[in-house]
């Protein structure tokens, strides 16, 4: 028996698989980055090689044809307002459902959970018909208002708030705090971890949303980065492929940088969604 | 609570009760006030569209000529059940999800176990594996489309090393688009399975492994009889969520460059893409609403089936 040798063997296997997986997952991003500084013919004829010389013509072309900063502005307006509204209003409802006694509360919470069972596809057409008749098509609030408070966020925050000991709330109430003060000064600060989870999930969902902007933001001045990239991709002839890759890189890199700085919060947010 | 202040004024019982009642109903009012944004939004953007979707299924309605409302009874339902494109789209999505769900969760489990065992650099690898999760579908499908294209790096290398006889135009093939999209989606989503299963692995009591090791169980036996059964709640959650979201796939096929009917042979037509085509290409809004209802019913039935199949203690 040579236990130490066996351990080494399996450790080598573990790290070999981890490295292989890392290469497979990372290579497409590397490919994107390389293509953004290649020339069009090189992308087409030498897809596996490194760029022979680095050119920024793709980036120049993108900035000439596509108002990148404007796309960013639109996406930020949408994602930031949806995230702030959704986190705050969902936390409000979650606090009521978790800690304020009122008649019909259990029924209301049960009803909320039941609404989660209905698949989103059912709402696609009727919601569009409604927003179309309201004359909201082409306006940001067509996407912001329906997402201002969602059951899933309420549910996640409620699960956290239920675990806050009642003694904390009673103590604050004896000190004369009303529910608004309790919510703003006690519950919100205590719930910071779950609020971060909800905010991150909402922000990514809104930032990466494609179908919503495709349906409701049809004018170029309201395009988001995702819609802009899609429209740009379909309008660019093959010989200008480097412009597609420059645009793709430009809309991907900022998000990846944010992810690198907040990665623990990101992975925790996704790991938390399964905690019941 | 409200009772404590009522007790404090017990010398004047009537006044105290009154105050307690008043305080209680004031709390009730706060409760309703705090949930009122949700109730209001749900009435407008939940309940009303829900009723409208049922209503629309009985009519033909067009965005182009909204005044032409024609009552067709259950005509849209009959049309849906007889529509070969709907069945084709359902076949495609099950074909796609069958591959995707197995690969995504198997790889998620494999890398969760590897990260659990790795003492060093675990965080670095996790960072890389999770990266595609935060990047948008539009970007990943753009990259994937070119990676897999006949002039892309994968096919070029396959031809160079003799693995492939020549360029494969997979987008035009009747069988290849769905597996290719499933592979790209696996790349995007296996990180979610990984972090959820990894959290599950850390919650398993290590004494179970120690006891099994004393009994002489090998690593594989421990994995088979401790790890996998202990992770059942996580798998249940993942499978339920995967199916609900997977069956509603739209952006993937739309942005990877298929037309609204999923290519000339509908090889990449998914139910939601078909619904989109009927509503916004053909302006058959009533029929599209029926398709939405049909798909919602199918998803709800399959979700219920999953709850039936999985033993209660495993959820």
PDB file of C-alpha atoms in Angstrom, chain B residues 40-249:
ATOM      1  CA  UNK B  40     -51.689  46.449  -8.111  1.00  0.00           C
ATOM      2  CA  UNK B  41     -49.089  45.274 -10.619  1.00  0.00           C
ATOM      3  CA  UNK B  42     -50.376  41.730 -10.512  1.00  0.00           C
ATOM      4  CA  UNK B  43     -53.922  42.826 -11.298  1.00  0.00           C
ATOM      5  CA  UNK B  44     -52.713  44.845 -14.293  1.00  0.00           C
ATOM      6  CA  UNK B  45     -49.810  42.767 -15.643  1.00  0.00           C
ATOM      7  CA  UNK B  46     -50.764  39.326 -14.348  1.00  0.00           C
ATOM      8  CA  UNK B  47     -54.461  38.774 -13.981  1.00  0.00           C
ATOM      9  CA  UNK B  48     -55.619  40.948 -16.874  1.00  0.00           C
ATOM     10  CA  UNK B  49     -53.245  39.363 -19.453  1.00  0.00           C
ATOM     11  CA  UNK B  50     -54.174  35.931 -18.094  1.00  0.00           C
ATOM     12  CA  UNK B  51     -57.857  36.569 -18.791  1.00  0.00           C
ATOM     13  CA  UNK B  52     -57.032  38.268 -22.085  1.00  0.00           C
ATOM     14  CA  UNK B  53     -55.050  35.234 -23.229  1.00  0.00           C
ATOM     15  CA  UNK B  54     -58.092  32.991 -22.729  1.00  0.00           C
ATOM     16  CA  UNK B  55     -60.273  35.558 -24.442  1.00  0.00           C
ATOM     17  CA  UNK B  56     -57.938  35.913 -27.430  1.00  0.00           C
ATOM     18  CA  UNK B  57     -57.916  32.174 -28.104  1.00  0.00           C
ATOM     19  CA  UNK B  58     -61.528  32.417 -29.259  1.00  0.00           C
ATOM     20  CA  UNK B  59     -60.849  35.133 -31.817  1.00  0.00           C
ATOM     21  CA  UNK B  60     -58.757  35.955 -34.805  1.00  0.00           C
ATOM     22  CA  UNK B  61     -56.996  39.213 -34.111  1.00  0.00           C
ATOM     23  CA  UNK B  62     -54.407  41.077 -36.133  1.00  0.00           C
ATOM     24  CA  UNK B  63     -52.184  43.998 -35.229  1.00  0.00           C
ATOM     25  CA  UNK B  64     -52.470  45.190 -38.810  1.00  0.00           C
ATOM     26  CA  UNK B  65     -56.284  45.405 -38.797  1.00  0.00           C
ATOM     27  CA  UNK B  66     -57.285  45.486 -35.123  1.00  0.00           C
ATOM     28  CA  UNK B  67     -60.924  46.225 -35.978  1.00  0.00           C
ATOM     29  CA  UNK B  68     -61.268  42.731 -37.523  1.00  0.00           C
ATOM     30  CA  UNK B  69     -62.232  40.746 -34.468  1.00  0.00           C
ATOM     31  CA  UNK B  70     -63.753  37.464 -35.629  1.00  0.00           C
ATOM     32  CA  UNK B  71     -65.102  34.941 -33.154  1.00  0.00           C
ATOM     33  CA  UNK B  72     -63.890  31.456 -34.089  1.00  0.00           C
ATOM     34  CA  UNK B  73     -64.886  29.455 -31.003  1.00  0.00           C
ATOM     35  CA  UNK B  74     -62.440  26.635 -30.406  1.00  0.00           C
ATOM     36  CA  UNK B  75     -61.161  26.949 -33.985  1.00  0.00           C
ATOM     37  CA  UNK B  76     -57.704  28.053 -32.792  1.00  0.00           C
ATOM     38  CA  UNK B  77     -57.441  25.002 -30.532  1.00  0.00           C
ATOM     39  CA  UNK B  78     -58.374  22.591 -33.309  1.00  0.00           C
ATOM     40  CA  UNK B  79     -55.947  24.326 -35.635  1.00  0.00           C
ATOM     41  CA  UNK B  80     -53.209  24.021 -33.004  1.00  0.00           C
ATOM     42  CA  UNK B  81     -53.685  20.311 -32.426  1.00  0.00           C
ATOM     43  CA  UNK B  82     -53.598  19.672 -36.183  1.00  0.00           C
ATOM     44  CA  UNK B  83     -50.682  21.996 -36.907  1.00  0.00           C
ATOM     45  CA  UNK B  84     -47.656  19.923 -38.026  1.00  0.00           C
ATOM     46  CA  UNK B  85     -45.340  22.872 -37.322  1.00  0.00           C
ATOM     47  CA  UNK B  86     -46.392  22.940 -33.670  1.00  0.00           C
ATOM     48  CA  UNK B  87     -45.599  19.231 -33.328  1.00  0.00           C
ATOM     49  CA  UNK B  88     -42.339  19.717 -35.186  1.00  0.00           C
ATOM     50  CA  UNK B  89     -41.398  22.527 -32.808  1.00  0.00           C
ATOM     51  CA  UNK B  90     -42.287  20.388 -29.791  1.00  0.00           C
ATOM     52  CA  UNK B  91     -40.207  17.534 -31.153  1.00  0.00           C
ATOM     53  CA  UNK B  92     -37.262  19.894 -31.713  1.00  0.00           C
ATOM     54  CA  UNK B  93     -37.371  21.330 -28.208  1.00  0.00           C
ATOM     55  CA  UNK B  94     -37.513  17.908 -26.526  1.00  0.00           C
ATOM     56  CA  UNK B  95     -34.658  16.726 -28.747  1.00  0.00           C
ATOM     57  CA  UNK B  96     -32.675  19.800 -27.744  1.00  0.00           C
ATOM     58  CA  UNK B  97     -33.506  19.683 -24.033  1.00  0.00           C
ATOM     59  CA  UNK B  98     -32.909  15.943 -23.773  1.00  0.00           C
ATOM     60  CA  UNK B  99     -29.293  16.522 -24.767  1.00  0.00           C
ATOM     61  CA  UNK B 100     -28.903  19.797 -22.914  1.00  0.00           C
ATOM     62  CA  UNK B 101     -30.328  18.783 -19.529  1.00  0.00           C
ATOM     63  CA  UNK B 102     -28.274  15.573 -19.331  1.00  0.00           C
ATOM     64  CA  UNK B 103     -25.001  17.208 -20.421  1.00  0.00           C
ATOM     65  CA  UNK B 104     -25.421  20.344 -18.326  1.00  0.00           C
ATOM     66  CA  UNK B 105     -26.150  18.511 -15.096  1.00  0.00           C
ATOM     67  CA  UNK B 106     -23.627  15.712 -15.662  1.00  0.00           C
ATOM     68  CA  UNK B 107     -20.867  18.249 -16.305  1.00  0.00           C
ATOM     69  CA  UNK B 108     -22.134  20.379 -13.436  1.00  0.00           C
ATOM     70  CA  UNK B 109     -21.819  17.370 -11.119  1.00  0.00           C
ATOM     71  CA  UNK B 110     -18.394  16.377 -12.487  1.00  0.00           C
ATOM     72  CA  UNK B 111     -16.906  19.837 -11.962  1.00  0.00           C
ATOM     73  CA  UNK B 112     -18.619  20.288  -8.594  1.00  0.00           C
ATOM     74  CA  UNK B 113     -16.934  17.068  -7.411  1.00  0.00           C
ATOM     75  CA  UNK B 114     -13.585  18.135  -8.882  1.00  0.00           C
ATOM     76  CA  UNK B 115     -13.781  21.538  -7.180  1.00  0.00           C
ATOM     77  CA  UNK B 116     -14.783  19.840  -3.930  1.00  0.00           C
ATOM     78  CA  UNK B 117     -11.673  17.662  -4.104  1.00  0.00           C
ATOM     79  CA  UNK B 118      -9.259  20.339  -5.326  1.00  0.00           C
ATOM     80  CA  UNK B 119      -7.313  21.973  -2.513  1.00  0.00           C
ATOM     81  CA  UNK B 120      -5.649  24.700  -4.562  1.00  0.00           C
ATOM     82  CA  UNK B 121      -6.819  27.096  -7.266  1.00  0.00           C
ATOM     83  CA  UNK B 122     -10.460  26.095  -6.711  1.00  0.00           C
ATOM     84  CA  UNK B 123     -11.624  29.692  -6.782  1.00  0.00           C
ATOM     85  CA  UNK B 124      -9.739  30.411 -10.013  1.00  0.00           C
ATOM     86  CA  UNK B 125     -11.343  27.473 -11.815  1.00  0.00           C
ATOM     87  CA  UNK B 126     -14.770  28.309 -10.456  1.00  0.00           C
ATOM     88  CA  UNK B 127     -14.344  31.873 -11.757  1.00  0.00           C
ATOM     89  CA  UNK B 128     -13.627  30.603 -15.257  1.00  0.00           C
ATOM     90  CA  UNK B 129     -16.384  27.981 -15.321  1.00  0.00           C
ATOM     91  CA  UNK B 130     -18.990  30.441 -14.135  1.00  0.00           C
ATOM     92  CA  UNK B 131     -18.032  33.166 -16.620  1.00  0.00           C
ATOM     93  CA  UNK B 132     -20.467  32.141 -19.419  1.00  0.00           C
ATOM     94  CA  UNK B 133     -23.363  32.300 -16.945  1.00  0.00           C
ATOM     95  CA  UNK B 134     -23.122  36.079 -16.662  1.00  0.00           C
ATOM     96  CA  UNK B 135     -22.583  36.734 -20.389  1.00  0.00           C
ATOM     97  CA  UNK B 136     -25.692  37.280 -22.515  1.00  0.00           C
ATOM     98  CA  UNK B 137     -27.222  34.648 -24.788  1.00  0.00           C
ATOM     99  CA  UNK B 138     -26.840  36.957 -27.798  1.00  0.00           C
ATOM    100  CA  UNK B 139     -23.079  37.150 -27.269  1.00  0.00           C
ATOM    101  CA  UNK B 140     -22.652  33.439 -26.571  1.00  0.00           C
ATOM    102  CA  UNK B 141     -24.735  32.419 -29.588  1.00  0.00           C
ATOM    103  CA  UNK B 142     -22.728  34.791 -31.787  1.00  0.00           C
ATOM    104  CA  UNK B 143     -19.493  33.232 -30.580  1.00  0.00           C
ATOM    105  CA  UNK B 144     -20.899  29.705 -30.796  1.00  0.00           C
ATOM    106  CA  UNK B 145     -22.264  30.233 -34.308  1.00  0.00           C
ATOM    107  CA  UNK B 146     -18.842  31.252 -35.618  1.00  0.00           C
ATOM    108  CA  UNK B 147     -16.938  28.669 -33.567  1.00  0.00           C
ATOM    109  CA  UNK B 148     -19.026  25.901 -35.138  1.00  0.00           C
ATOM    110  CA  UNK B 149     -19.238  27.397 -38.643  1.00  0.00           C
ATOM    111  CA  UNK B 150     -17.535  25.636 -41.592  1.00  0.00           C
ATOM    112  CA  UNK B 151     -14.815  28.331 -41.557  1.00  0.00           C
ATOM    113  CA  UNK B 152     -14.561  28.380 -37.753  1.00  0.00           C
ATOM    114  CA  UNK B 153     -11.769  26.967 -35.608  1.00  0.00           C
ATOM    115  CA  UNK B 154     -13.493  23.716 -34.584  1.00  0.00           C
ATOM    116  CA  UNK B 155     -14.255  22.479 -38.082  1.00  0.00           C
ATOM    117  CA  UNK B 156     -10.914  23.725 -39.416  1.00  0.00           C
ATOM    118  CA  UNK B 157      -9.083  21.692 -36.777  1.00  0.00           C
ATOM    119  CA  UNK B 158     -11.319  18.661 -37.292  1.00  0.00           C
ATOM    120  CA  UNK B 159     -10.518  18.676 -41.009  1.00  0.00           C
ATOM    121  CA  UNK B 160      -6.818  19.297 -40.390  1.00  0.00           C
ATOM    122  CA  UNK B 161      -6.502  16.302 -38.062  1.00  0.00           C
ATOM    123  CA  UNK B 162      -8.645  14.051 -40.234  1.00  0.00           C
ATOM    124  CA  UNK B 163     -11.619  13.909 -37.859  1.00  0.00           C
ATOM    125  CA  UNK B 164     -13.942  15.377 -40.463  1.00  0.00           C
ATOM    126  CA  UNK B 165     -14.015  14.811 -44.232  1.00  0.00           C
ATOM    127  CA  UNK B 166     -14.985  18.344 -45.156  1.00  0.00           C
ATOM    128  CA  UNK B 167     -17.013  21.371 -44.111  1.00  0.00           C
ATOM    129  CA  UNK B 168     -20.298  20.561 -42.367  1.00  0.00           C
ATOM    130  CA  UNK B 169     -23.048  23.096 -42.975  1.00  0.00           C
ATOM    131  CA  UNK B 170     -24.829  22.209 -39.754  1.00  0.00           C
ATOM    132  CA  UNK B 171     -27.358  25.011 -39.911  1.00  0.00           C
ATOM    133  CA  UNK B 172     -28.942  23.476 -43.006  1.00  0.00           C
ATOM    134  CA  UNK B 173     -28.860  19.932 -41.699  1.00  0.00           C
ATOM    135  CA  UNK B 174     -32.180  18.542 -40.451  1.00  0.00           C
ATOM    136  CA  UNK B 175     -30.571  16.999 -37.335  1.00  0.00           C
ATOM    137  CA  UNK B 176     -27.605  19.118 -36.294  1.00  0.00           C
ATOM    138  CA  UNK B 177     -28.926  22.566 -35.221  1.00  0.00           C
ATOM    139  CA  UNK B 178     -30.576  21.324 -32.029  1.00  0.00           C
ATOM    140  CA  UNK B 179     -27.508  19.438 -30.682  1.00  0.00           C
ATOM    141  CA  UNK B 180     -25.200  22.336 -31.595  1.00  0.00           C
ATOM    142  CA  UNK B 181     -27.429  24.783 -29.695  1.00  0.00           C
ATOM    143  CA  UNK B 182     -27.628  22.295 -26.801  1.00  0.00           C
ATOM    144  CA  UNK B 183     -23.799  22.223 -26.656  1.00  0.00           C
ATOM    145  CA  UNK B 184     -23.526  26.020 -26.651  1.00  0.00           C
ATOM    146  CA  UNK B 185     -26.183  26.185 -23.929  1.00  0.00           C
ATOM    147  CA  UNK B 186     -24.322  23.573 -21.908  1.00  0.00           C
ATOM    148  CA  UNK B 187     -21.253  25.799 -22.082  1.00  0.00           C
ATOM    149  CA  UNK B 188     -23.383  28.697 -20.822  1.00  0.00           C
ATOM    150  CA  UNK B 189     -25.307  27.000 -18.015  1.00  0.00           C
ATOM    151  CA  UNK B 190     -23.308  24.095 -16.519  1.00  0.00           C
ATOM    152  CA  UNK B 191     -21.773  26.605 -14.088  1.00  0.00           C
ATOM    153  CA  UNK B 192     -25.164  27.084 -12.395  1.00  0.00           C
ATOM    154  CA  UNK B 193     -25.555  23.335 -11.826  1.00  0.00           C
ATOM    155  CA  UNK B 194     -21.974  23.305 -10.598  1.00  0.00           C
ATOM    156  CA  UNK B 195     -22.368  25.975  -7.880  1.00  0.00           C
ATOM    157  CA  UNK B 196     -25.707  24.575  -6.708  1.00  0.00           C
ATOM    158  CA  UNK B 197     -24.365  21.011  -6.514  1.00  0.00           C
ATOM    159  CA  UNK B 198     -21.140  22.244  -4.916  1.00  0.00           C
ATOM    160  CA  UNK B 199     -23.178  23.918  -2.155  1.00  0.00           C
ATOM    161  CA  UNK B 200     -24.996  20.585  -1.825  1.00  0.00           C
ATOM    162  CA  UNK B 201     -21.709  18.678  -1.542  1.00  0.00           C
ATOM    163  CA  UNK B 202     -20.504  20.929   1.274  1.00  0.00           C
ATOM    164  CA  UNK B 203     -23.760  20.293   3.149  1.00  0.00           C
ATOM    165  CA  UNK B 204     -23.192  16.511   3.210  1.00  0.00           C
ATOM    166  CA  UNK B 205     -22.021  15.292   6.603  1.00  0.00           C
ATOM    167  CA  UNK B 206     -18.421  14.039   6.194  1.00  0.00           C
ATOM    168  CA  UNK B 207     -19.082  11.429   8.897  1.00  0.00           C
ATOM    169  CA  UNK B 208     -21.120   9.533   6.297  1.00  0.00           C
ATOM    170  CA  UNK B 209     -17.970   9.142   4.189  1.00  0.00           C
ATOM    171  CA  UNK B 210     -15.837   8.252   7.196  1.00  0.00           C
ATOM    172  CA  UNK B 211     -18.283   5.552   8.256  1.00  0.00           C
ATOM    173  CA  UNK B 212     -18.403   4.164   4.711  1.00  0.00           C
ATOM    174  CA  UNK B 213     -14.600   4.177   4.478  1.00  0.00           C
ATOM    175  CA  UNK B 214     -14.386   2.185   7.727  1.00  0.00           C
ATOM    176  CA  UNK B 215     -16.814  -0.308   6.194  1.00  0.00           C
ATOM    177  CA  UNK B 216     -14.432  -0.541   3.255  1.00  0.00           C
ATOM    178  CA  UNK B 217     -16.541   1.212   0.607  1.00  0.00           C
ATOM    179  CA  UNK B 218     -14.483   2.396  -2.351  1.00  0.00           C
ATOM    180  CA  UNK B 219     -14.576   5.954  -3.666  1.00  0.00           C
ATOM    181  CA  UNK B 220     -16.976   4.966  -6.435  1.00  0.00           C
ATOM    182  CA  UNK B 221     -19.317   3.178  -4.029  1.00  0.00           C
ATOM    183  CA  UNK B 222     -19.284   6.212  -1.729  1.00  0.00           C
ATOM    184  CA  UNK B 223     -20.112   8.459  -4.694  1.00  0.00           C
ATOM    185  CA  UNK B 224     -22.874   6.143  -5.872  1.00  0.00           C
ATOM    186  CA  UNK B 225     -24.483   5.482  -2.495  1.00  0.00           C
ATOM    187  CA  UNK B 226     -23.798   8.648  -0.491  1.00  0.00           C
ATOM    188  CA  UNK B 227     -23.053  11.598  -2.766  1.00  0.00           C
ATOM    189  CA  UNK B 228     -25.721  11.083  -5.442  1.00  0.00           C
ATOM    190  CA  UNK B 229     -28.622  10.270  -3.063  1.00  0.00           C
ATOM    191  CA  UNK B 230     -27.686  13.174  -0.776  1.00  0.00           C
ATOM    192  CA  UNK B 231     -27.771  15.571  -3.739  1.00  0.00           C
ATOM    193  CA  UNK B 232     -31.324  14.619  -4.762  1.00  0.00           C
ATOM    194  CA  UNK B 233     -32.957  17.877  -3.582  1.00  0.00           C
ATOM    195  CA  UNK B 234     -30.500  19.870  -5.692  1.00  0.00           C
ATOM    196  CA  UNK B 235     -31.085  17.650  -8.737  1.00  0.00           C
ATOM    197  CA  UNK B 236     -34.826  17.927  -8.292  1.00  0.00           C
ATOM    198  CA  UNK B 237     -34.623  21.725  -8.211  1.00  0.00           C
ATOM    199  CA  UNK B 238     -32.325  21.813 -11.259  1.00  0.00           C
ATOM    200  CA  UNK B 239     -34.479  19.474 -13.345  1.00  0.00           C
ATOM    201  CA  UNK B 240     -37.693  21.335 -12.573  1.00  0.00           C
ATOM    202  CA  UNK B 241     -36.173  24.721 -13.402  1.00  0.00           C
ATOM    203  CA  UNK B 242     -34.314  23.425 -16.479  1.00  0.00           C
ATOM    204  CA  UNK B 243     -37.480  22.036 -18.000  1.00  0.00           C
ATOM    205  CA  UNK B 244     -39.593  25.123 -17.292  1.00  0.00           C
ATOM    206  CA  UNK B 245     -37.063  27.481 -18.840  1.00  0.00           C
ATOM    207  CA  UNK B 246     -35.767  25.102 -21.508  1.00  0.00           C
ATOM    208  CA  UNK B 247     -39.134  24.461 -23.117  1.00  0.00           C
ATOM    209  CA  UNK B 248     -39.554  28.236 -23.537  1.00  0.00           C
ATOM    210  CA  UNK B 249     -36.364  28.692 -25.575  1.00  0.00           C
TER     211      UNK B 249
END
